[in-house]
Coordinates of C-alpha atoms (C1' of nucleotides) in Angstrom, one line a residue:
Chain A
X77 CA 0.2 0.1 0.0
X78 CA 1.4 3.4 -1.6
X79 CA 1.2 5.8 1.7
X80 CA -0.8 8.5 1.7
X81 CA 1.7 10.8 1.9
X82 CA 3.8 10.3 -0.3
X83 CA 0.0 10.5 -3.4
X84 CA -0.6 13.8 -1.1
X85 CA 3.0 15.4 -2.0
X86 CA 3.3 14.2 -5.2
X87 CA 0.8 12.7 -7.2
X88 CA 2.1 13.5 -10.6
X89 CA 5.3 11.2 -9.6
X90 CA 3.2 8.9 -8.3
X91 CA 1.0 8.6 -11.7
X92 CA 3.7 8.6 -14.1
X93 CA 5.4 6.2 -12.5
X94 CA 2.2 3.9 -12.2
X95 CA 2.4 4.3 -16.2
X96 CA 5.4 1.8 -16.5
X97 CA 3.0 -0.6 -15.2
X98 CA 0.6 0.8 -18.0
X99 CA -2.0 1.5 -15.7
X100 CA -3.8 5.3 -15.8
X101 CA -3.8 5.9 -12.5
X102 CA -5.3 9.4 -12.7
X103 CA -8.7 8.6 -11.7
X104 CA -7.6 6.9 -8.7
X105 CA -5.8 8.8 -7.6
X106 CA -7.7 11.6 -8.0
X107 CA -10.8 10.4 -6.2
X108 CA -8.1 9.3 -4.0
X109 CA -7.5 12.5 -3.0
X110 CA -11.3 14.2 -3.4
X111 CA -12.2 11.6 -0.5
X112 CA -8.8 12.2 1.3
X113 CA -9.5 15.9 1.5
X114 CA -13.2 16.0 2.2
X115 CA -12.5 13.1 4.9
X116 CA -9.5 15.7 6.7
X117 CA -12.4 18.1 6.6
X118 CA -15.3 15.9 8.6
X119 CA -12.5 14.5 10.4
X120 CA -11.5 18.1 11.8
X121 CA -15.2 19.4 12.4
X122 CA -15.9 15.8 14.2
X123 CA -12.9 16.5 16.3
X124 CA -14.5 19.9 17.2
X125 CA -17.3 18.8 18.4
X126 CA -16.0 16.0 20.5
X127 CA -13.3 18.7 22.0
X128 CA -16.1 20.8 23.2
X129 CA -17.8 18.2 24.1
X130 CA -15.3 16.1 26.0
X131 CA -14.9 20.1 28.2
X132 CA -18.3 20.2 28.7
X133 CA -18.3 16.6 30.4
X134 CA -15.6 17.6 32.5
X135 CA -17.6 20.6 33.7
X136 CA -20.6 18.5 34.4
X137 CA -18.3 16.4 37.0
X138 CA -17.2 19.4 38.1
X139 CA -20.3 20.7 39.0
X140 CA -21.8 17.3 40.5
X141 CA -19.1 17.5 43.1
X142 CA -20.2 21.0 44.4
X143 CA -23.9 19.6 44.4
X144 CA -25.2 22.0 41.6
X145 CA -27.2 19.4 40.1
X146 CA -29.7 22.2 38.6
X147 CA -26.3 24.0 36.1
X148 CA -25.2 20.2 35.5
X149 CA -28.5 18.9 33.7
X150 CA -28.3 22.8 32.1
X151 CA -24.9 21.2 31.0
X152 CA -25.8 17.7 30.4
X153 CA -29.0 19.1 27.7
X154 CA -26.2 20.5 25.9
X155 CA -23.6 17.6 25.2
X156 CA -26.6 15.1 24.1
X157 CA -27.7 17.6 21.3
X158 CA -23.7 17.6 20.2
X159 CA -23.7 14.3 20.7
X160 CA -26.5 13.7 18.0
X161 CA -24.1 15.7 15.7
X162 CA -20.9 13.4 16.2
X163 CA -23.6 10.7 15.4
X164 CA -24.3 12.0 12.3
X165 CA -20.3 13.3 11.5
X166 CA -19.2 9.4 12.5
X167 CA -21.0 7.6 10.1
X168 CA -20.1 10.1 7.3
X169 CA -16.9 9.3 8.2
X170 CA -16.5 5.7 8.8
X171 CA -17.8 5.3 5.6
X172 CA -15.2 7.6 3.8
X173 CA -12.6 6.4 5.4
X174 CA -13.3 3.0 3.9
X175 CA -13.4 4.1 0.5
X176 CA -10.3 5.9 1.2
X177 CA -9.1 2.7 2.6
X178 CA -9.8 0.6 -0.4
X179 CA -8.3 3.4 -2.9
X180 CA -5.5 2.6 -1.5
X181 CA -5.5 -0.9 -1.4
X182 CA -5.9 -1.3 -5.7
X183 CA -3.0 1.2 -5.9
X184 CA 0.1 -1.0 -6.9
X185 CA 3.8 0.2 -6.0
X186 CA 5.3 2.3 -7.7
X187 CA 8.2 0.6 -10.2
X188 CA 11.4 2.1 -9.1
X189 CA 13.0 4.5 -11.7
X190 CA 15.1 1.5 -12.8
X191 CA 12.1 -0.7 -14.4
X192 CA 12.0 -1.3 -18.2
X193 CA 8.4 0.1 -19.4
X194 CA 6.8 -3.4 -21.2
X195 CA 4.0 -4.8 -21.6
X196 CA 4.9 -8.3 -20.9
X197 CA 7.0 -10.9 -20.0
X198 CA 8.8 -10.1 -23.7
X199 CA 9.7 -7.0 -22.7
X200 CA 12.0 -8.1 -19.8
X201 CA 15.5 -7.6 -19.3
X202 CA 18.0 -10.0 -19.2
X203 CA 21.3 -8.4 -16.8
X204 CA 22.5 -11.9 -16.9
X205 CA 23.6 -15.2 -18.2
X206 CA 25.5 -18.5 -16.8
X207 CA 25.8 -21.5 -18.3
X208 CA 28.6 -24.1 -16.8
X209 CA 30.7 -26.0 -19.2
X210 CA 27.9 -28.8 -20.6
X211 CA 26.5 -30.7 -23.5
X212 CA 22.5 -32.0 -23.4
X213 CA 22.2 -35.6 -24.0
X214 CA 21.7 -37.3 -27.3
X215 CA 18.1 -38.3 -27.4
X216 CA 16.8 -36.5 -24.3
X217 CA 13.2 -36.3 -23.1
X218 CA 11.2 -34.0 -21.0
X219 CA 11.2 -34.1 -16.8
X220 CA 7.8 -35.6 -17.7
X221 CA 9.4 -39.2 -19.5
X222 CA 12.3 -39.1 -16.9
X223 CA 10.2 -38.9 -13.7
X224 CA 8.3 -41.8 -14.7
X225 CA 11.4 -44.1 -16.2
X226 CA 13.3 -43.6 -12.6
X227 CA 10.0 -43.5 -10.8
X228 CA 10.8 -40.7 -9.0
X229 CA 7.4 -38.6 -9.2
X230 CA 3.9 -40.5 -8.8
X231 CA 1.4 -37.7 -10.8
X232 CA -1.2 -40.4 -11.0
X233 CA -1.9 -41.6 -8.3
X234 CA -1.4 -37.7 -7.0
X235 CA -4.5 -37.0 -9.4
X236 CA -6.8 -39.7 -7.9
X237 CA -5.8 -38.9 -3.6
X238 CA -5.8 -35.0 -4.5
X239 CA -6.1 -33.9 -7.9
X240 CA -4.1 -32.4 -10.4
X241 CA -1.1 -30.3 -9.6
X242 CA -0.9 -32.9 -5.8
X243 CA 1.9 -35.4 -6.7
X244 CA 3.6 -37.9 -4.6
X245 CA 7.5 -38.0 -5.2
X246 CA 8.5 -41.6 -4.6
X247 CA 12.5 -43.2 -4.0
X248 CA 15.3 -41.1 -5.0
X249 CA 13.0 -38.3 -5.9
X250 CA 11.7 -38.0 -2.3
X251 CA 15.4 -38.3 -1.4
X252 CA 16.1 -35.3 -4.1
X253 CA 13.3 -32.9 -2.1
X254 CA 14.6 -33.6 0.9
X255 CA 18.3 -33.3 0.2
X256 CA 17.6 -29.8 -1.8
X257 CA 15.3 -28.1 0.7
X258 CA 17.9 -28.9 3.3
X259 CA 20.8 -27.9 0.7
X260 CA 19.5 -24.6 0.2
X261 CA 18.4 -23.6 4.1
X262 CA 22.0 -24.6 4.9
X263 CA 23.3 -22.2 2.5
X264 CA 21.1 -19.2 3.2
X265 CA 21.9 -20.0 7.2
X266 CA 25.8 -19.9 6.4
X267 CA 24.8 -16.2 4.4
X268 CA 23.1 -15.2 7.9
X269 CA 20.1 -16.1 7.7
X270 CA 18.1 -17.4 10.5
X271 CA 16.0 -20.2 10.2
X272 CA 12.7 -20.5 10.8
X273 CA 9.9 -23.2 10.5
X274 CA 6.5 -21.2 9.7
X275 CA 3.3 -21.7 10.0
X276 CA 1.6 -22.5 6.7
X277 CA -2.0 -21.1 6.8
X278 CA -2.5 -17.4 8.3
X279 CA -5.6 -15.7 8.9
X280 CA -6.8 -12.5 6.6
X281 CA -4.7 -10.5 8.5
X282 CA -1.5 -11.5 7.0
X283 CA -2.8 -12.1 4.0
X284 CA -3.7 -8.0 3.7
X285 CA -0.1 -7.5 5.6
X286 CA 2.3 -8.9 2.4
X287 CA -0.6 -7.6 -0.1
X288 CA -1.6 -10.9 -1.4
X289 CA -5.4 -10.1 0.0
X290 CA -7.1 -8.4 -2.0
X291 CA -5.2 -8.3 -5.2
X292 CA -5.1 -12.1 -5.1
X293 CA -8.3 -13.2 -3.2
X294 CA -9.0 -16.7 -4.7
X295 CA -5.9 -17.8 -5.8
X296 CA -5.2 -18.8 -1.7
X297 CA -6.9 -21.8 -0.8
X298 CA -8.7 -20.9 2.4
X299 CA -10.5 -22.2 4.8
X300 CA -13.8 -20.6 5.5
X301 CA -15.1 -22.9 8.6
X302 CA -12.1 -21.4 10.3
X303 CA -10.7 -18.4 8.6
X304 CA -7.7 -19.4 7.2
X305 CA -5.3 -18.6 4.2
X306 CA -3.2 -21.7 3.3
X307 CA 0.1 -19.8 2.7
X308 CA 0.7 -19.3 -1.4
X309 CA 4.6 -19.4 -1.0
X310 CA 6.6 -18.6 2.8
X311 CA 7.2 -15.0 2.5
X312 CA 3.4 -14.5 4.0
X313 CA 3.8 -15.6 7.4
X314 CA 7.6 -14.7 7.7
X315 CA 7.1 -11.4 6.6
X316 CA 4.4 -11.1 8.9
X317 CA 6.1 -11.9 12.0
X318 CA 7.2 -9.0 12.1
X319 CA 3.8 -7.1 11.7
X320 CA 2.8 -4.3 13.9
X321 CA 6.6 -4.1 15.3
X322 CA 8.7 -1.6 15.8
X323 CA 12.4 -3.0 15.5
X324 CA 15.4 -1.1 17.1
X325 CA 18.0 0.2 14.1
X326 CA 20.8 -1.4 15.1
X327 CA 18.5 -5.0 14.6
X328 CA 18.8 -4.3 11.0
X329 CA 18.6 -6.3 8.4
X330 CA 16.6 -8.7 9.8
X331 CA 17.3 -11.5 7.7
X332 CA 15.3 -14.6 7.8
X333 CA 15.3 -18.1 6.3
X334 CA 12.5 -20.5 6.1
X335 CA 11.7 -23.8 3.7
X336 CA 7.4 -24.6 3.9
X337 CA 5.2 -26.0 0.5
X338 CA 3.1 -23.3 -1.8
X339 CA -0.2 -23.8 -1.8
X340 CA -1.2 -21.8 -5.4
X341 CA -4.5 -22.5 -6.9
X342 CA -3.6 -21.3 -10.0
X343 CA -6.8 -20.8 -11.1
X344 CA -6.7 -19.9 -15.5
X345 CA -3.3 -21.8 -16.2
X346 CA -3.2 -23.9 -18.8
X347 CA -1.3 -26.1 -21.9
X348 CA 2.5 -26.9 -22.0
X349 CA 2.7 -23.9 -18.7
X350 CA 1.0 -27.2 -16.2
X351 CA 2.3 -30.3 -17.9
X352 CA 5.0 -31.9 -15.2
X353 CA 6.6 -29.8 -12.9
X354 CA 6.3 -26.5 -14.6
X355 CA 3.1 -25.9 -12.2
X356 CA 1.4 -27.8 -9.1
X357 CA -0.9 -26.5 -6.7
X358 CA 1.0 -27.8 -3.8
X359 CA 4.9 -27.0 -4.2
X360 CA 8.2 -27.4 -2.1
X361 CA 10.2 -23.8 -1.7
X362 CA 12.8 -22.1 0.8
X363 CA 12.5 -19.0 0.8
X364 CA 14.8 -15.7 1.9
X365 CA 12.9 -12.2 3.5
X366 CA 14.8 -9.5 4.3
X367 CA 14.2 -6.2 6.6
X368 CA 16.1 -3.4 5.4
X369 CA 16.8 0.2 6.8
X370 CA 15.2 2.5 3.4
X371 CA 19.2 3.9 2.7
X372 CA 20.6 0.5 2.1
X373 CA 17.5 -2.1 0.6
X374 CA 18.9 -1.8 -3.1
X375 CA 22.2 -2.7 -2.0
X376 CA 20.6 -5.8 0.1
X377 CA 18.3 -6.4 -3.2
X378 CA 21.5 -7.2 -5.1
X379 CA 23.0 -9.0 -2.8
X380 CA 20.3 -11.3 -2.6
X381 CA 20.6 -11.9 -6.3
X382 CA 24.3 -13.3 -5.7
X383 CA 23.3 -15.5 -3.5
X384 CA 21.1 -17.0 -4.9
X385 CA 23.1 -16.7 -8.0
X386 CA 25.2 -18.7 -6.6
X387 CA 23.3 -21.8 -6.0
X388 CA 22.0 -22.3 -9.4
X389 CA 26.1 -21.9 -9.9
X390 CA 26.2 -24.9 -7.0
X391 CA 23.7 -26.9 -9.0
X392 CA 25.6 -26.6 -12.5
X393 CA 22.5 -24.8 -14.0
X394 CA 22.3 -22.1 -16.8
X395 CA 20.3 -19.6 -15.8
X396 CA 20.2 -15.9 -16.6
X397 CA 19.0 -12.9 -14.8
X398 CA 16.1 -10.8 -16.2
X399 CA 15.1 -7.3 -14.5
X400 CA 11.1 -6.8 -14.9
X401 CA 9.6 -4.6 -16.9
X402 CA 6.4 -2.9 -15.6
X403 CA 3.8 -4.9 -17.5
X404 CA 5.6 -8.1 -15.7
X405 CA 5.5 -7.0 -12.5
X406 CA 4.1 -8.4 -9.3
X407 CA 1.7 -5.9 -7.7
X408 CA 3.6 -5.2 -4.7
X409 CA 6.9 -4.7 -5.8
X410 CA 8.7 -1.9 -6.9
X411 CA 11.7 -4.1 -9.0
X412 CA 11.7 -7.9 -9.2
X413 CA 14.5 -9.8 -10.7
X414 CA 13.4 -13.2 -12.1
X415 CA 16.0 -16.6 -11.9
X416 CA 15.4 -18.3 -16.0
X417 CA 17.2 -21.5 -15.5
X418 CA 17.7 -23.5 -19.2
X419 CA 15.3 -26.5 -19.7
X420 CA 17.4 -28.2 -22.7
X421 CA 14.7 -30.8 -23.0
X422 CA 11.5 -28.3 -23.6
X423 CA 13.5 -26.0 -25.1
X424 CA 12.5 -22.8 -22.6
X425 CA 13.5 -21.1 -19.8
X426 CA 11.2 -21.8 -16.8
X427 CA 11.1 -19.1 -13.6
X428 CA 12.8 -20.3 -10.6
X429 CA 13.2 -17.3 -8.5
X430 CA 11.8 -14.2 -7.9
X431 CA 13.8 -11.5 -6.1
X432 CA 11.9 -7.9 -5.0
X433 CA 12.2 -5.0 -3.4
X434 CA 8.6 -4.1 -1.9
X435 CA 10.6 -0.8 -0.5
X436 CA 7.6 0.6 2.0
X437 CA 4.3 -1.3 0.0
X438 CA 4.1 -4.1 2.5
X439 CA 5.3 -2.4 5.2
X440 CA 2.6 0.6 5.5
X441 CA 0.6 -2.5 5.5
X442 CA 2.4 -4.5 7.9
X443 CA 2.9 -1.5 10.0
X444 CA 6.4 -2.8 10.6
X445 CA 8.9 -0.2 11.4
X446 CA 12.0 0.5 12.8
X447 CA 13.5 3.0 14.9
X448 CA 15.8 6.0 13.6
X449 CA 18.6 6.5 16.2
X450 CA 18.8 10.1 14.2
X451 CA 15.6 11.3 15.1
X452 CA 14.2 8.5 17.6
X453 CA 11.6 8.0 16.1
X454 CA 9.1 4.8 14.1
X455 CA 10.2 5.2 10.5
X456 CA 8.7 2.2 7.6
X457 CA 11.1 0.1 7.0
X458 CA 11.8 -1.8 3.8
X459 CA 10.8 -5.7 2.7
X460 CA 12.6 -7.9 0.1
X461 CA 12.7 -11.6 -0.7
X462 CA 12.9 -13.7 -3.1
X463 CA 13.0 -17.8 -3.5
X464 CA 16.1 -19.4 -2.6
X465 CA 14.6 -21.7 -4.5
X466 CA 12.1 -23.1 -5.6
X467 CA 12.3 -27.0 -6.0
X468 CA 9.8 -28.3 -9.0
X469 CA 11.2 -26.2 -11.4
X470 CA 15.3 -26.5 -10.0
X471 CA 14.2 -30.5 -10.2
X472 CA 13.0 -30.4 -13.8
X473 CA 16.0 -28.4 -14.9
X474 CA 18.8 -30.2 -12.7
X475 CA 16.9 -34.3 -14.7
X476 CA 16.4 -32.9 -18.2
X477 CA 19.8 -31.3 -18.5
X478 CA 21.9 -34.0 -16.8
X479 CA 19.8 -37.1 -17.9
X480 CA 22.6 -39.7 -19.8
X481 CA 22.4 -42.9 -21.2
X482 CA 23.9 -44.6 -17.9
X483 CA 21.4 -42.5 -15.6
X484 CA 20.6 -38.9 -14.3
X485 CA 23.5 -37.3 -12.8
X486 CA 24.0 -35.2 -9.5
X487 CA 25.4 -31.8 -9.2
X488 CA 28.7 -32.9 -6.7
X489 CA 27.2 -29.7 -3.9
X490 CA 23.5 -31.7 -4.2
X491 CA 25.5 -35.5 -3.9
X492 CA 26.6 -34.6 -0.4
X493 CA 23.1 -34.7 0.9
X494 CA 21.4 -37.0 -1.2
X495 CA 24.7 -39.0 -0.4
X496 CA 23.9 -40.8 -4.4
X497 CA 25.7 -39.0 -7.2
X498 CA 23.2 -41.0 -9.8
X499 CA 19.5 -41.6 -10.2
X500 CA 19.3 -44.7 -11.9
Chain B
rG162 C1' -14.7 -29.7 23.7
rG163 C1' -16.1 -28.3 28.4
rA164 C1' -15.3 -25.1 33.6
rA165 C1' -13.1 -21.6 35.9
rG166 C1' -9.3 -17.0 36.1
rA167 C1' -7.3 -13.3 33.5
rA168 C1' -5.5 -10.0 29.5
rU169 C1' -3.0 -2.2 31.9
rG170 C1' 2.5 1.8 27.8
rG171 C1' 10.1 -1.7 26.1
rC172 C1' 8.9 -5.1 31.2
rA173 C1' 7.3 -5.1 35.9
rG174 C1' 2.2 -4.0 37.8
rA175 C1' -1.2 0.5 40.5
rG176 C1' -6.2 1.9 38.9
rU177 C1' -13.8 -0.2 39.9
rG178 C1' -17.8 5.8 36.9
rG179 C1' -15.6 12.8 36.3
rU180 C1' -9.3 16.5 37.7
rC181 C1' -6.9 8.9 34.1
rG182 C1' -3.0 9.0 28.5
rA183 C1' -3.4 6.7 32.7
rU184 C1' -0.2 5.6 40.0
rC185 C1' 4.9 4.2 41.9
rG186 C1' 9.3 1.2 40.0
rC187 C1' 13.0 -1.4 36.2
rG188 C1' 14.5 -0.5 31.7
rG189 C1' 16.2 3.9 28.2
rC190 C1' 17.4 8.8 27.5
rG191 C1' 19.4 13.6 29.2
rG192 C1' 21.6 16.2 33.6
rU193 C1' 24.0 17.1 38.2
rC194 C1' 28.7 14.9 40.8
rU195 C1' 33.4 12.1 39.0
rU196 C1' 40.4 12.1 35.9
rG197 C1' 36.6 8.0 34.3
rA198 C1' 33.1 4.8 35.5
rA199 C1' 29.1 2.7 38.9
rA200 C1' 26.4 4.5 43.0
rA201 C1' 23.4 8.5 44.2
rC202 C1' 20.6 12.6 43.2
rC203 C1' 17.1 15.5 39.1
rG204 C1' 14.7 15.5 34.4
rU205 C1' 12.7 12.6 30.6
rU206 C1' 10.6 8.8 28.7
rG207 C1' 4.3 5.2 23.7
rA208 C1' 1.5 4.9 19.4
rC209 C1' -1.8 7.4 15.4
rU210 C1' -4.7 11.0 13.4
rG211 C1' -4.5 15.6 12.5
rU212 C1' -1.7 21.1 11.5
rA213 C1' 2.2 25.0 7.7
rA214 C1' 3.8 25.0 13.6
rC215 C1' 0.3 24.8 17.5
rA216 C1' -4.3 23.0 19.4
rG217 C1' -7.0 19.3 18.7
rG218 C1' -9.0 14.2 18.6
rU219 C1' -8.5 8.7 19.0
rC220 C1' -5.8 4.3 21.8
rC221 C1' -5.9 0.8 28.8
rG222 C1' -6.4 -7.3 23.3
rG223 C1' -10.6 -6.0 19.0
rG224 C1' -16.0 -5.1 18.4
rG225 C1' -20.2 -3.4 20.5
rG226 C1' -23.3 -1.3 24.3
rU227 C1' -25.1 1.6 28.4
rU228 C1' -23.5 6.8 30.5
rC229 C1' -23.7 14.4 30.1
rG230 C1' -18.8 11.1 30.6
rA231 C1' -15.5 4.1 31.0
rA232 C1' -9.6 1.1 32.1
rU233 C1' -13.4 1.5 35.1
rC234 C1' -20.7 -1.1 34.3
rC235 C1' -23.0 -4.9 30.6
rC236 C1' -22.9 -7.7 25.9
rU237 C1' -19.5 -10.6 22.1
rC238 C1' -14.7 -12.5 20.3
rU239 C1' -10.2 -13.7 20.5
rU240 C1' -6.0 -15.0 23.0
rC241 C1' -3.7 -16.9 27.8
rU242 C1' -3.5 -19.5 32.5
rU243 C1' -4.9 -23.4 35.5
rC244 C1' -8.5 -28.2 36.1
rC245 C1' -10.9 -31.6 33.0
rG246 C1' -12.0 -34.4 28.5
rC247 C1' -9.8 -35.9 23.6
rC248 C1' -5.4 -36.3 20.7
rA249 C1' 0.3 -36.7 17.3

RNA sequence: GGAAGAAUGGCAGAGUGGUCGAUCGCGGCGGUCUUGAAAACCGUUGACUGUAACAGGUCCGGGGGUUCGAAUCCCUCUUCUUCCGCCA
């Protein structure tokens, strides 16, 4: 959520920044500003009346103590009148506040200056590429054939038990999942991230805090009876850990990492995008989250990008890093780098990580602040997060790129965790 | 799931209808004293909203109600503690 302060002090800058997302925000901003002005006017009037009522109530208290009941009753009559005026203002105020918030919640974050203009994924900018020395085996097949050949994943039984997008991992496939989670967590904690195990269901307030609600309502699994949402990413519970808190400036950056299963309804997906491991309703991911000082958040973002790159290099997977254009960036992000690994057998790039700076967009909703050492006051912190990494597509690329006639070779760094060097 | 009790500022803990945004203490910050530090003493110490800046308004777990006036009374929800039940 953008701050009212930003919008009020520089509406034109907000409008032109949002234009990068191909959004004409002018009507929304203008009606928001009108609402805001009206709200403040009504609020001032209401508060003036409240001040008067407070003053009179104290006067009555004084009169009662002195035993001057008759005079007190006269004053009571006046307060009753004021009270009914307050009532009518208050309901109007409530309405305006609701509308104001509604407007604010529906405005996406302002893209950072460095975000390229563009409409779709095709306009994203490749900022770097990396590849190990390697060659694809002859007669290479896509991962969904490999998982069947080596009995790593049982999609059919997943369909029977839960539905499409809920696979069983079996044997070496299951072991590979567990090894990768452990590998990523170890690498993240070595880089200074504190490991946490979050709840897998969150309340609505948490959904609003990180911006999944109301924007992505309908993409999350919702348990109506208990008003809980299955987490679409560990970002939600982990970032919300610090909701409504003021952390000392000296505690920044707060660096957290968590493994969790992620649940996504993926309504509207179809075709080759959902084949095999490309898109699932439940998948495993290790996430990194940072809470950082506003002046340092972009340096932190670069550090996180370098960290994720290191993981992919250890896994010996060819990847590229994209700077997302305005049209392809998520609702809450100011700047996002996507990591894509090359799936040789599918001949396509697969997104395996998304690393973003949200600036104050989340913390404004979360009321997550730090106490500045300079002025002693609370200020909104910046939040950042990134996948490190999402498993299914990493597994897909890993299986496909390393297939040989003798089986599938496991990268050295990972073999220490799997306990095997080959899948046969 | 049932029963009883509880929820107050960073912590601890008073406050049962009016001068309470809230006593006292600890912690934090500033100062006096000291070569320096400790101790002692003095002062200060929440958030949100609002204003050009003041003023003003709101907040005693959340929501609603009674009252001229609510931390205080009533209803409701949530959470915690203890006991019982169930249970990995």
